[in-house]
Amino acid sequence: MASTVQFDLVSPERRLASFPATEVQIPGAMGDLTAMEGHAATITSLRPGLLKVVGTDGLKAYVVTGGFAEISATGVSVLAEQAVPLSELTPAQLDALVADACEAAAVNPDKDAADKAVADLYAMRAQAGI
Amino acid sequence: MPSLKDLKNRIGSVKNTRKITKAMQMVAAAKLRRAQEAAEAARPFAERMTAVMSALAAGVGTGEGAPKLLAGNGRDQVHLLVVMTSERGLCGGFNSSIVKLARTRANELAAAGKTVKILTVGKKGREQLRRDWGNAFVGHVDLGEVKRVGYANAQSIAREVMAAFEAGEADVVTIFYNRFQSVISQIPTEQQVIPAKFEGTATTALYDYEPSEEAILADLLPRGVATQIFTALLENGASEQGARMSAMDNATRNAGDMINKLTIQYNRSRQAAITKELIEIISGAEAL
């Protein structure tokens, strides 16, 4: 059996998941990265995207909108601003997320960053196949 | 001396009051449990957030080029006080204790020649502060329609506060709320959110940062403000229910005492009336 890391996913309102995982694929701000046991201690901010976790009982995916991830050799904790399990995500919810991002983009002075957030969401939608 | 009928009515009305306070106590107890659960569920996020932010803040420092939310904008003339209270009354000294703390602080600042601005969250505090500090009000957040405080509520308050900070309308932002200790004890607390302050010494673990320390910190600080406000809102929610529960418990007990007293008075009056009638009959018979 592959060695595992402790995976925690928390949102401001509750703890969404906490279990041992063999690998965690994180949508980092600079690009995707996969954390496994013995990964160098890293803190990265997240972009909107899919967080995939390979646990002992298969693959789980979550949609996260932003926040950051703290990776150490023995654990990965993801602090997401909003996080929803992919299986529970409805197209309506996703549309609401996109609408929020577009709204934020309209008033955000940093046009590039805001546009990227919207683009990231569209990319995620394509990836999630909804 | 009230008549027997009056006493009876009085006892009836106090009994009704007791029923109401009892019911309110039960409702508060149920709500308290939920509020406490919500506060506990939010704790891991807030703790992690603070830990990472204080580590980052210690690394970046407050020197030249540090994010403004951390280092401040170099002035401390205009103080924005965010006073968080409840939307409903009948919760003992809950609102008064927050308002008292905020008022003391506002007076101190005014005496030191600073400008005080007040943003109220929850209408009870607004009502209490209106007379002395009505001129200092810059806004109000109404949570009356909100059944359950969510992160989105905290975010909208945080956005408002940060907009004021960025526009130079406020230099220092402090929030006032009640920290939940237990059902009978809530601690009025003031906490400075902008510029961010971190308690205790940060553990400086060695991390790689992606993209960079500064970028992450700049990204995190606004979230940190929202998280602090969210925590305060949740603590406040739990405190409110706790305060209401103990206030209603006292009220129920007082109503019980009052009913006992009134019942004794009622029985005495009735006995006196009976005795009086008997004496009248006996003395009437003797006179024959």
Short mmCIF file of C-alpha atoms in Angstrom, two decimals:
data_model
loop_
_atom_site.label_atom_id
_atom_site.label_comp_id
_atom_site.label_asym_id
_atom_site.label_seq_id
_atom_site.Cartn_x
_atom_site.Cartn_y
_atom_site.Cartn_z
CA MET A 1 0.00 0.00 0.00
CA ALA A 2 1.23 3.44 -0.88
CA SER A 3 2.09 5.72 1.98
CA THR A 4 -0.38 8.45 2.74
CA VAL A 5 -0.59 12.06 3.87
CA GLN A 6 -3.25 13.55 6.11
CA PHE A 7 -5.61 15.57 3.92
CA ASP A 8 -7.80 18.33 5.39
CA LEU A 9 -10.17 20.55 3.48
CA VAL A 10 -11.72 23.38 5.44
CA SER A 11 -13.93 26.25 4.38
CA PRO A 12 -14.69 29.22 6.64
CA GLU A 13 -17.95 27.63 7.68
CA ARG A 14 -17.02 24.02 8.26
CA ARG A 15 -14.52 21.23 7.84
CA LEU A 16 -15.42 19.47 4.62
CA ALA A 17 -13.06 16.56 4.60
CA SER A 18 -10.34 14.99 6.66
CA PHE A 19 -8.87 11.65 5.70
CA PRO A 20 -5.58 10.05 4.67
CA ALA A 21 -4.82 10.40 0.99
CA THR A 22 -2.12 9.03 -1.25
CA GLU A 23 -2.04 12.04 -3.53
CA VAL A 24 -3.63 15.46 -3.71
CA GLN A 25 -3.83 17.43 -6.93
CA ILE A 26 -4.01 21.11 -6.18
CA PRO A 27 -4.97 23.91 -8.58
CA GLY A 28 -2.21 26.31 -7.53
CA ALA A 29 -2.03 29.91 -8.64
CA MET A 30 1.13 29.16 -10.65
CA GLY A 31 -0.20 25.91 -12.07
CA ASP A 32 -1.37 22.54 -10.89
CA LEU A 33 0.73 20.58 -8.47
CA THR A 34 0.42 17.18 -6.90
CA ALA A 35 1.37 16.63 -3.31
CA MET A 36 2.39 13.20 -2.06
CA GLU A 37 4.16 12.00 1.01
CA GLY A 38 7.49 13.71 1.57
CA HIS A 39 6.64 16.79 -0.46
CA ALA A 40 8.70 19.86 0.41
CA ALA A 41 6.89 22.23 2.77
CA THR A 42 5.05 24.67 0.56
CA ILE A 43 2.36 27.28 0.83
CA THR A 44 0.57 28.14 -2.36
CA SER A 45 -2.46 30.21 -3.14
CA LEU A 46 -5.24 28.62 -5.16
CA ARG A 47 -6.97 29.57 -8.35
CA PRO A 48 -10.56 28.52 -9.02
CA GLY A 49 -10.38 24.93 -10.13
CA LEU A 50 -10.74 21.28 -9.33
CA LEU A 51 -9.08 19.79 -6.30
CA LYS A 52 -8.61 16.05 -6.73
CA VAL A 53 -7.78 13.74 -3.89
CA VAL A 54 -6.89 10.11 -4.23
CA GLY A 55 -7.84 8.52 -0.95
CA THR A 56 -7.93 4.97 0.26
CA ASP A 57 -11.44 4.62 -1.14
CA GLY A 58 -10.96 6.13 -4.55
CA LEU A 59 -10.82 9.55 -6.12
CA LYS A 60 -12.72 12.49 -4.71
CA ALA A 61 -12.99 15.86 -6.41
CA TYR A 62 -13.94 19.22 -5.00
CA VAL A 63 -14.57 22.53 -6.66
CA VAL A 64 -12.67 25.32 -4.92
CA THR A 65 -12.78 29.02 -5.74
CA GLY A 66 -9.79 30.43 -3.92
CA GLY A 67 -7.77 30.36 -0.75
CA PHE A 68 -4.52 28.61 -0.10
CA ALA A 69 -2.98 25.22 0.56
CA GLU A 70 -0.40 24.35 3.13
CA ILE A 71 1.69 21.33 2.21
CA SER A 72 4.09 19.59 4.53
CA ALA A 73 5.82 16.23 4.34
CA THR A 74 3.04 14.51 6.27
CA GLY A 75 -0.08 16.51 5.54
CA VAL A 76 -1.93 18.74 3.14
CA SER A 77 -4.43 21.27 4.39
CA VAL A 78 -6.45 23.24 1.94
CA LEU A 79 -8.17 26.37 3.18
CA ALA A 80 -10.69 27.22 0.53
CA GLU A 81 -12.89 30.24 0.43
CA GLN A 82 -15.67 28.16 -1.07
CA ALA A 83 -15.54 24.44 -1.59
CA VAL A 84 -18.18 22.06 -2.89
CA PRO A 85 -17.80 18.34 -3.57
CA LEU A 86 -17.99 17.86 -7.33
CA SER A 87 -20.67 15.20 -6.96
CA GLU A 88 -22.95 17.70 -5.19
CA LEU A 89 -22.32 20.55 -7.57
CA THR A 90 -25.28 21.45 -9.74
CA PRO A 91 -24.97 23.35 -13.01
CA ALA A 92 -27.01 26.15 -11.43
CA GLN A 93 -24.46 26.51 -8.63
CA LEU A 94 -21.65 26.65 -11.15
CA ASP A 95 -23.49 29.29 -13.13
CA ALA A 96 -23.90 31.30 -9.92
CA LEU A 97 -20.14 31.05 -9.31
CA VAL A 98 -19.42 32.24 -12.83
CA ALA A 99 -21.92 35.08 -12.45
CA ASP A 100 -20.27 36.13 -9.17
CA ALA A 101 -16.85 36.12 -10.78
CA CYS A 102 -18.10 38.16 -13.75
CA GLU A 103 -19.67 40.63 -11.35
CA ALA A 104 -16.44 40.91 -9.39
CA ALA A 105 -14.53 41.29 -12.65
CA ALA A 106 -16.70 44.23 -13.66
CA VAL A 107 -15.70 46.27 -10.62
CA ASN A 108 -12.18 44.90 -10.05
CA PRO A 109 -9.50 47.46 -10.95
CA ASP A 110 -7.05 44.65 -11.65
CA LYS A 111 -8.62 43.56 -14.92
CA ASP A 112 -6.18 40.78 -15.73
CA ALA A 113 -6.61 38.99 -12.42
CA ALA A 114 -10.39 39.22 -12.57
CA ASP A 115 -10.53 37.99 -16.15
CA LYS A 116 -8.26 35.12 -15.22
CA ALA A 117 -10.62 34.12 -12.42
CA VAL A 118 -13.49 33.98 -14.90
CA ALA A 119 -11.40 32.09 -17.43
CA ASP A 120 -10.34 29.65 -14.71
CA LEU A 121 -13.97 28.97 -13.90
CA TYR A 122 -14.82 28.30 -17.54
CA ALA A 123 -11.83 25.98 -17.80
CA MET A 124 -12.98 24.18 -14.71
CA ARG A 125 -16.47 23.81 -16.10
CA ALA A 126 -15.06 22.19 -19.21
CA GLN A 127 -12.86 19.93 -17.11
CA ALA A 128 -15.70 18.94 -14.80
CA GLY A 129 -17.85 18.16 -17.82
CA ILE A 130 -20.97 19.86 -16.56
CA MET B 1 -55.25 46.87 49.52
CA PRO B 2 -56.05 45.31 46.16
CA SER B 3 -59.27 43.37 45.94
CA LEU B 4 -59.34 39.61 45.63
CA LYS B 5 -60.33 39.89 42.00
CA ASP B 6 -57.37 42.18 41.26
CA LEU B 7 -54.96 39.79 42.92
CA LYS B 8 -56.32 36.88 40.98
CA ASN B 9 -55.90 38.76 37.70
CA ARG B 10 -52.40 39.75 38.65
CA ILE B 11 -51.42 36.15 39.42
CA GLY B 12 -52.87 35.08 36.07
CA SER B 13 -50.87 37.65 34.18
CA VAL B 14 -47.58 36.83 35.91
CA LYS B 15 -48.20 33.17 35.15
CA ASN B 16 -48.58 34.02 31.48
CA THR B 17 -45.37 36.02 31.56
CA ARG B 18 -43.59 33.05 33.11
CA LYS B 19 -44.83 30.82 30.32
CA ILE B 20 -43.44 33.21 27.73
CA THR B 21 -40.03 33.61 29.36
CA LYS B 22 -39.79 29.87 29.83
CA ALA B 23 -40.53 29.30 26.16
CA MET B 24 -37.97 31.93 25.16
CA GLN B 25 -35.38 30.25 27.33
CA MET B 26 -35.97 26.92 25.63
CA VAL B 27 -35.73 28.49 22.19
CA ALA B 28 -32.53 30.29 23.15
CA ALA B 29 -31.07 27.02 24.44
CA ALA B 30 -31.78 25.29 21.14
CA LYS B 31 -30.38 28.20 19.14
CA LEU B 32 -27.35 28.40 21.39
CA ARG B 33 -26.42 24.84 20.59
CA ARG B 34 -26.59 25.54 16.89
CA ALA B 35 -24.65 28.78 17.23
CA GLN B 36 -21.96 27.04 19.26
CA GLU B 37 -21.66 24.31 16.66
CA ALA B 38 -21.29 26.91 13.93
CA ALA B 39 -18.62 28.73 15.91
CA GLU B 40 -16.73 25.50 16.50
CA ALA B 41 -16.98 24.45 12.87
CA ALA B 42 -15.43 27.74 11.81
CA ARG B 43 -12.55 27.48 14.23
CA PRO B 44 -10.12 25.25 12.26
CA PHE B 45 -10.18 27.63 9.30
CA ALA B 46 -9.67 30.75 11.41
CA GLU B 47 -6.84 29.15 13.39
CA ARG B 48 -4.96 27.93 10.33
CA MET B 49 -5.48 31.25 8.62
CA THR B 50 -4.10 33.21 11.53
CA ALA B 51 -1.16 30.86 11.92
CA VAL B 52 -0.14 31.11 8.28
CA MET B 53 -0.73 34.85 8.15
CA SER B 54 1.30 35.59 11.25
CA ALA B 55 4.15 33.45 9.90
CA LEU B 56 3.99 35.38 6.64
CA ALA B 57 3.66 38.73 8.35
CA ALA B 58 6.72 38.00 10.49
CA GLY B 59 8.65 37.13 7.33
CA VAL B 60 7.58 40.13 5.29
CA GLY B 61 7.72 42.64 8.13
CA THR B 62 6.06 46.03 8.25
CA GLY B 63 8.77 47.93 6.44
CA GLU B 64 8.68 49.75 3.14
CA GLY B 65 6.55 48.09 0.50
CA ALA B 66 4.60 45.92 2.93
CA PRO B 67 0.89 45.56 2.12
CA LYS B 68 -1.14 48.43 3.52
CA LEU B 69 -3.61 46.15 5.28
CA LEU B 70 -0.68 44.90 7.35
CA ALA B 71 1.44 48.00 7.83
CA GLY B 72 -1.34 50.58 7.84
CA ASN B 73 -1.36 53.72 5.76
CA GLY B 74 0.99 55.57 8.07
CA ARG B 75 -1.69 57.58 9.86
CA ASP B 76 -3.87 56.93 12.83
CA GLN B 77 -6.18 59.91 12.74
CA VAL B 78 -9.50 58.40 11.73
CA HIS B 79 -10.70 55.42 13.72
CA LEU B 80 -13.54 53.31 12.40
CA LEU B 81 -15.30 51.33 15.11
CA VAL B 82 -17.40 48.42 13.95
CA VAL B 83 -19.88 47.76 16.73
CA MET B 84 -21.54 44.36 16.43
CA THR B 85 -24.71 43.85 18.42
CA SER B 86 -27.88 41.83 18.10
CA GLU B 87 -31.06 42.51 16.18
CA ARG B 88 -33.32 41.61 19.07
CA GLY B 89 -33.56 42.62 22.68
CA LEU B 90 -34.43 40.64 25.80
CA CYS B 91 -30.94 39.28 26.18
CA GLY B 92 -29.82 40.86 29.44
CA GLY B 93 -26.72 42.99 29.34
CA PHE B 94 -25.48 41.57 26.05
CA ASN B 95 -25.87 44.70 23.90
CA SER B 96 -25.19 47.17 26.70
CA SER B 97 -21.82 45.64 27.52
CA ILE B 98 -20.62 45.92 23.92
CA VAL B 99 -21.94 49.45 23.59
CA LYS B 100 -20.35 50.43 26.88
CA LEU B 101 -16.94 49.22 25.74
CA ALA B 102 -17.31 50.93 22.36
CA ARG B 103 -18.47 54.14 23.98
CA THR B 104 -15.52 54.21 26.41
CA ARG B 105 -13.14 53.64 23.55
CA ALA B 106 -14.81 56.30 21.40
CA ASN B 107 -14.62 58.81 24.24
CA GLU B 108 -10.93 58.05 24.77
CA LEU B 109 -10.19 58.51 21.09
CA ALA B 110 -12.20 61.71 20.88
CA ALA B 111 -10.38 63.04 23.94
CA ALA B 112 -7.08 62.27 22.23
CA GLY B 113 -8.16 64.41 19.29
CA LYS B 114 -8.88 61.55 16.88
CA THR B 115 -11.83 61.37 14.55
CA VAL B 116 -14.25 58.59 15.39
CA LYS B 117 -16.49 56.90 12.85
CA ILE B 118 -18.91 54.18 13.73
CA LEU B 119 -20.31 51.37 11.63
CA THR B 120 -23.06 49.48 13.40
CA VAL B 121 -24.01 45.88 12.78
CA GLY B 122 -27.33 44.97 14.37
CA LYS B 123 -29.93 47.53 15.27
CA LYS B 124 -29.81 47.31 19.06
CA GLY B 125 -26.38 48.86 19.29
CA ARG B 126 -27.37 51.55 16.85
CA GLU B 127 -30.32 52.55 19.01
CA GLN B 128 -28.15 52.77 22.11
CA LEU B 129 -25.36 54.73 20.45
CA ARG B 130 -27.57 57.12 18.53
CA ARG B 131 -27.88 59.74 21.25
CA ASP B 132 -24.17 60.25 21.99
CA TRP B 133 -22.55 59.22 18.74
CA GLY B 134 -25.30 59.62 16.16
CA ASN B 135 -23.15 62.10 14.22
CA ALA B 136 -20.31 59.61 13.92
CA PHE B 137 -22.42 56.94 12.16
CA VAL B 138 -21.12 56.13 8.71
CA GLY B 139 -23.23 53.12 7.98
CA HIS B 140 -25.32 50.27 9.21
CA VAL B 141 -25.46 46.60 8.39
CA ASP B 142 -28.84 45.03 8.94
CA LEU B 143 -28.76 41.33 9.68
CA GLY B 144 -32.43 41.20 10.67
CA GLU B 145 -33.39 39.20 7.61
CA VAL B 146 -30.48 36.81 7.93
CA LYS B 147 -31.50 33.55 9.56
CA ARG B 148 -28.08 32.08 9.75
CA VAL B 149 -24.93 34.16 9.53
CA GLY B 150 -22.81 32.98 6.63
CA TYR B 151 -19.34 33.78 5.41
CA ALA B 152 -20.91 35.91 2.69
CA ASN B 153 -22.30 38.30 5.34
CA ALA B 154 -18.86 38.70 6.84
CA GLN B 155 -17.38 39.24 3.40
CA SER B 156 -19.78 42.06 2.59
CA ILE B 157 -18.96 43.80 5.88
CA ALA B 158 -15.26 43.28 5.22
CA ARG B 159 -15.60 44.74 1.73
CA GLU B 160 -17.30 47.82 3.11
CA VAL B 161 -14.61 48.29 5.76
CA MET B 162 -11.75 47.77 3.32
CA ALA B 163 -13.30 50.16 0.82
CA ALA B 164 -13.35 52.83 3.53
CA PHE B 165 -9.73 52.05 4.38
CA GLU B 166 -8.58 52.18 0.79
CA ALA B 167 -10.43 55.43 0.14
CA GLY B 168 -8.57 56.94 3.07
CA GLU B 169 -11.79 57.43 5.05
CA ALA B 170 -10.47 55.31 7.90
CA ASP B 171 -6.95 54.66 9.13
CA VAL B 172 -7.56 52.14 11.89
CA VAL B 173 -10.44 49.69 12.04
CA THR B 174 -11.49 48.02 15.27
CA ILE B 175 -14.33 45.56 15.78
CA PHE B 176 -16.35 45.22 18.98
CA TYR B 177 -18.17 42.04 19.87
CA ASN B 178 -18.83 39.64 22.72
CA ARG B 179 -16.54 36.65 22.97
CA PHE B 180 -18.43 33.58 24.09
CA GLN B 181 -17.00 32.17 27.29
CA SER B 182 -19.95 30.28 28.74
CA VAL B 183 -23.70 30.66 29.05
CA ILE B 184 -23.33 33.00 31.99
CA SER B 185 -20.23 34.84 30.87
CA GLN B 186 -19.58 36.70 27.64
CA ILE B 187 -16.57 38.94 27.36
CA PRO B 188 -16.88 42.23 25.49
CA THR B 189 -13.87 42.31 23.21
CA GLU B 190 -12.24 44.84 20.96
CA GLN B 191 -10.01 43.67 18.18
CA GLN B 192 -8.06 45.71 15.70
CA VAL B 193 -8.43 44.28 12.20
CA ILE B 194 -6.74 46.96 10.08
CA PRO B 195 -3.79 47.25 10.23
CA ALA B 196 -3.69 43.56 11.03
CA LYS B 197 -2.31 42.61 14.40
CA PHE B 198 -1.18 39.16 15.36
CA GLU B 199 -0.96 37.93 18.88
CA GLY B 200 1.88 35.80 20.10
CA THR B 201 5.04 34.90 18.30
CA ALA B 202 4.84 33.24 14.95
CA THR B 203 6.47 29.91 14.44
CA THR B 204 8.79 30.39 11.55
CA ALA B 205 8.58 27.10 9.75
CA LEU B 206 10.46 26.86 6.51
CA TYR B 207 8.13 26.91 3.57
CA ASP B 208 8.41 27.37 -0.14
CA TYR B 209 6.01 30.02 -1.26
CA GLU B 210 4.18 30.02 -4.54
CA PRO B 211 3.97 32.59 -6.14
CA SER B 212 5.88 34.61 -3.49
CA GLU B 213 5.53 35.50 0.16
CA GLU B 214 4.36 39.00 -0.66
CA ALA B 215 1.83 37.90 -3.25
CA ILE B 216 0.31 35.30 -0.95
CA LEU B 217 0.16 37.76 1.90
CA ALA B 218 -1.53 40.37 -0.27
CA ASP B 219 -4.01 37.73 -1.36
CA LEU B 220 -4.61 36.51 2.18
CA LEU B 221 -4.96 39.77 4.09
CA PRO B 222 -8.41 40.70 2.73
CA ARG B 223 -9.56 37.15 3.44
CA GLY B 224 -8.08 37.48 6.92
CA VAL B 225 -10.19 40.56 7.60
CA ALA B 226 -13.31 38.72 6.47
CA THR B 227 -12.39 35.70 8.56
CA GLN B 228 -11.89 37.80 11.68
CA ILE B 229 -15.24 39.48 11.15
CA PHE B 230 -16.88 36.12 10.50
CA THR B 231 -15.46 34.69 13.71
CA ALA B 232 -16.66 37.76 15.59
CA LEU B 233 -20.16 37.40 14.13
CA LEU B 234 -20.33 33.75 15.14
CA GLU B 235 -19.00 34.40 18.64
CA ASN B 236 -21.52 37.20 18.94
CA GLY B 237 -24.32 34.91 17.81
CA ALA B 238 -23.46 32.31 20.42
CA SER B 239 -23.04 35.00 23.09
CA GLU B 240 -26.41 36.52 22.28
CA GLN B 241 -28.22 33.24 22.71
CA GLY B 242 -26.27 32.47 25.87
CA ALA B 243 -27.09 35.86 27.33
CA ARG B 244 -30.73 35.52 26.38
CA MET B 245 -30.90 32.08 27.89
CA SER B 246 -29.59 33.20 31.26
CA ALA B 247 -31.67 36.39 31.21
CA MET B 248 -34.81 34.39 30.52
CA ASP B 249 -33.86 31.84 33.15
CA ASN B 250 -33.67 34.66 35.70
CA ALA B 251 -36.94 36.12 34.49
CA THR B 252 -38.66 32.75 34.83
CA ARG B 253 -37.34 32.36 38.35
CA ASN B 254 -38.39 35.88 39.32
CA ALA B 255 -41.87 35.28 37.94
CA GLY B 256 -42.08 32.13 40.06
CA ASP B 257 -41.10 34.06 43.20
CA MET B 258 -43.63 36.72 42.40
CA ILE B 259 -46.40 34.18 41.91
CA ASN B 260 -45.60 32.67 45.31
CA LYS B 261 -45.72 36.05 47.00
CA LEU B 262 -48.96 37.05 45.32
CA THR B 263 -50.55 33.71 46.12
CA ILE B 264 -49.76 34.14 49.80
CA GLN B 265 -51.21 37.63 49.72
CA TYR B 266 -54.29 36.33 47.93
CA ASN B 267 -54.83 33.55 50.48
CA ARG B 268 -54.39 35.94 53.40
CA SER B 269 -56.89 38.39 51.96
CA ARG B 270 -59.38 35.64 51.35
CA GLN B 271 -58.96 34.31 54.89
CA ALA B 272 -59.36 37.84 56.26
CA ALA B 273 -62.58 38.27 54.32
CA ILE B 274 -63.95 34.96 55.64
CA THR B 275 -63.02 35.83 59.22
CA LYS B 276 -64.65 39.21 58.84
CA GLU B 277 -67.88 37.67 57.61
CA LEU B 278 -67.90 35.13 60.46
CA ILE B 279 -67.39 37.85 63.05
CA GLU B 280 -70.25 39.79 61.53
CA ILE B 281 -72.58 36.76 61.70
CA ILE B 282 -71.58 35.86 65.29
CA SER B 283 -71.86 39.39 66.62
CA GLY B 284 -75.21 39.70 64.84
CA ALA B 285 -76.47 36.52 66.54
CA GLU B 286 -75.20 37.63 69.93
CA ALA B 287 -76.99 40.93 69.66
CA LEU B 288 -80.36 39.20 69.44
#
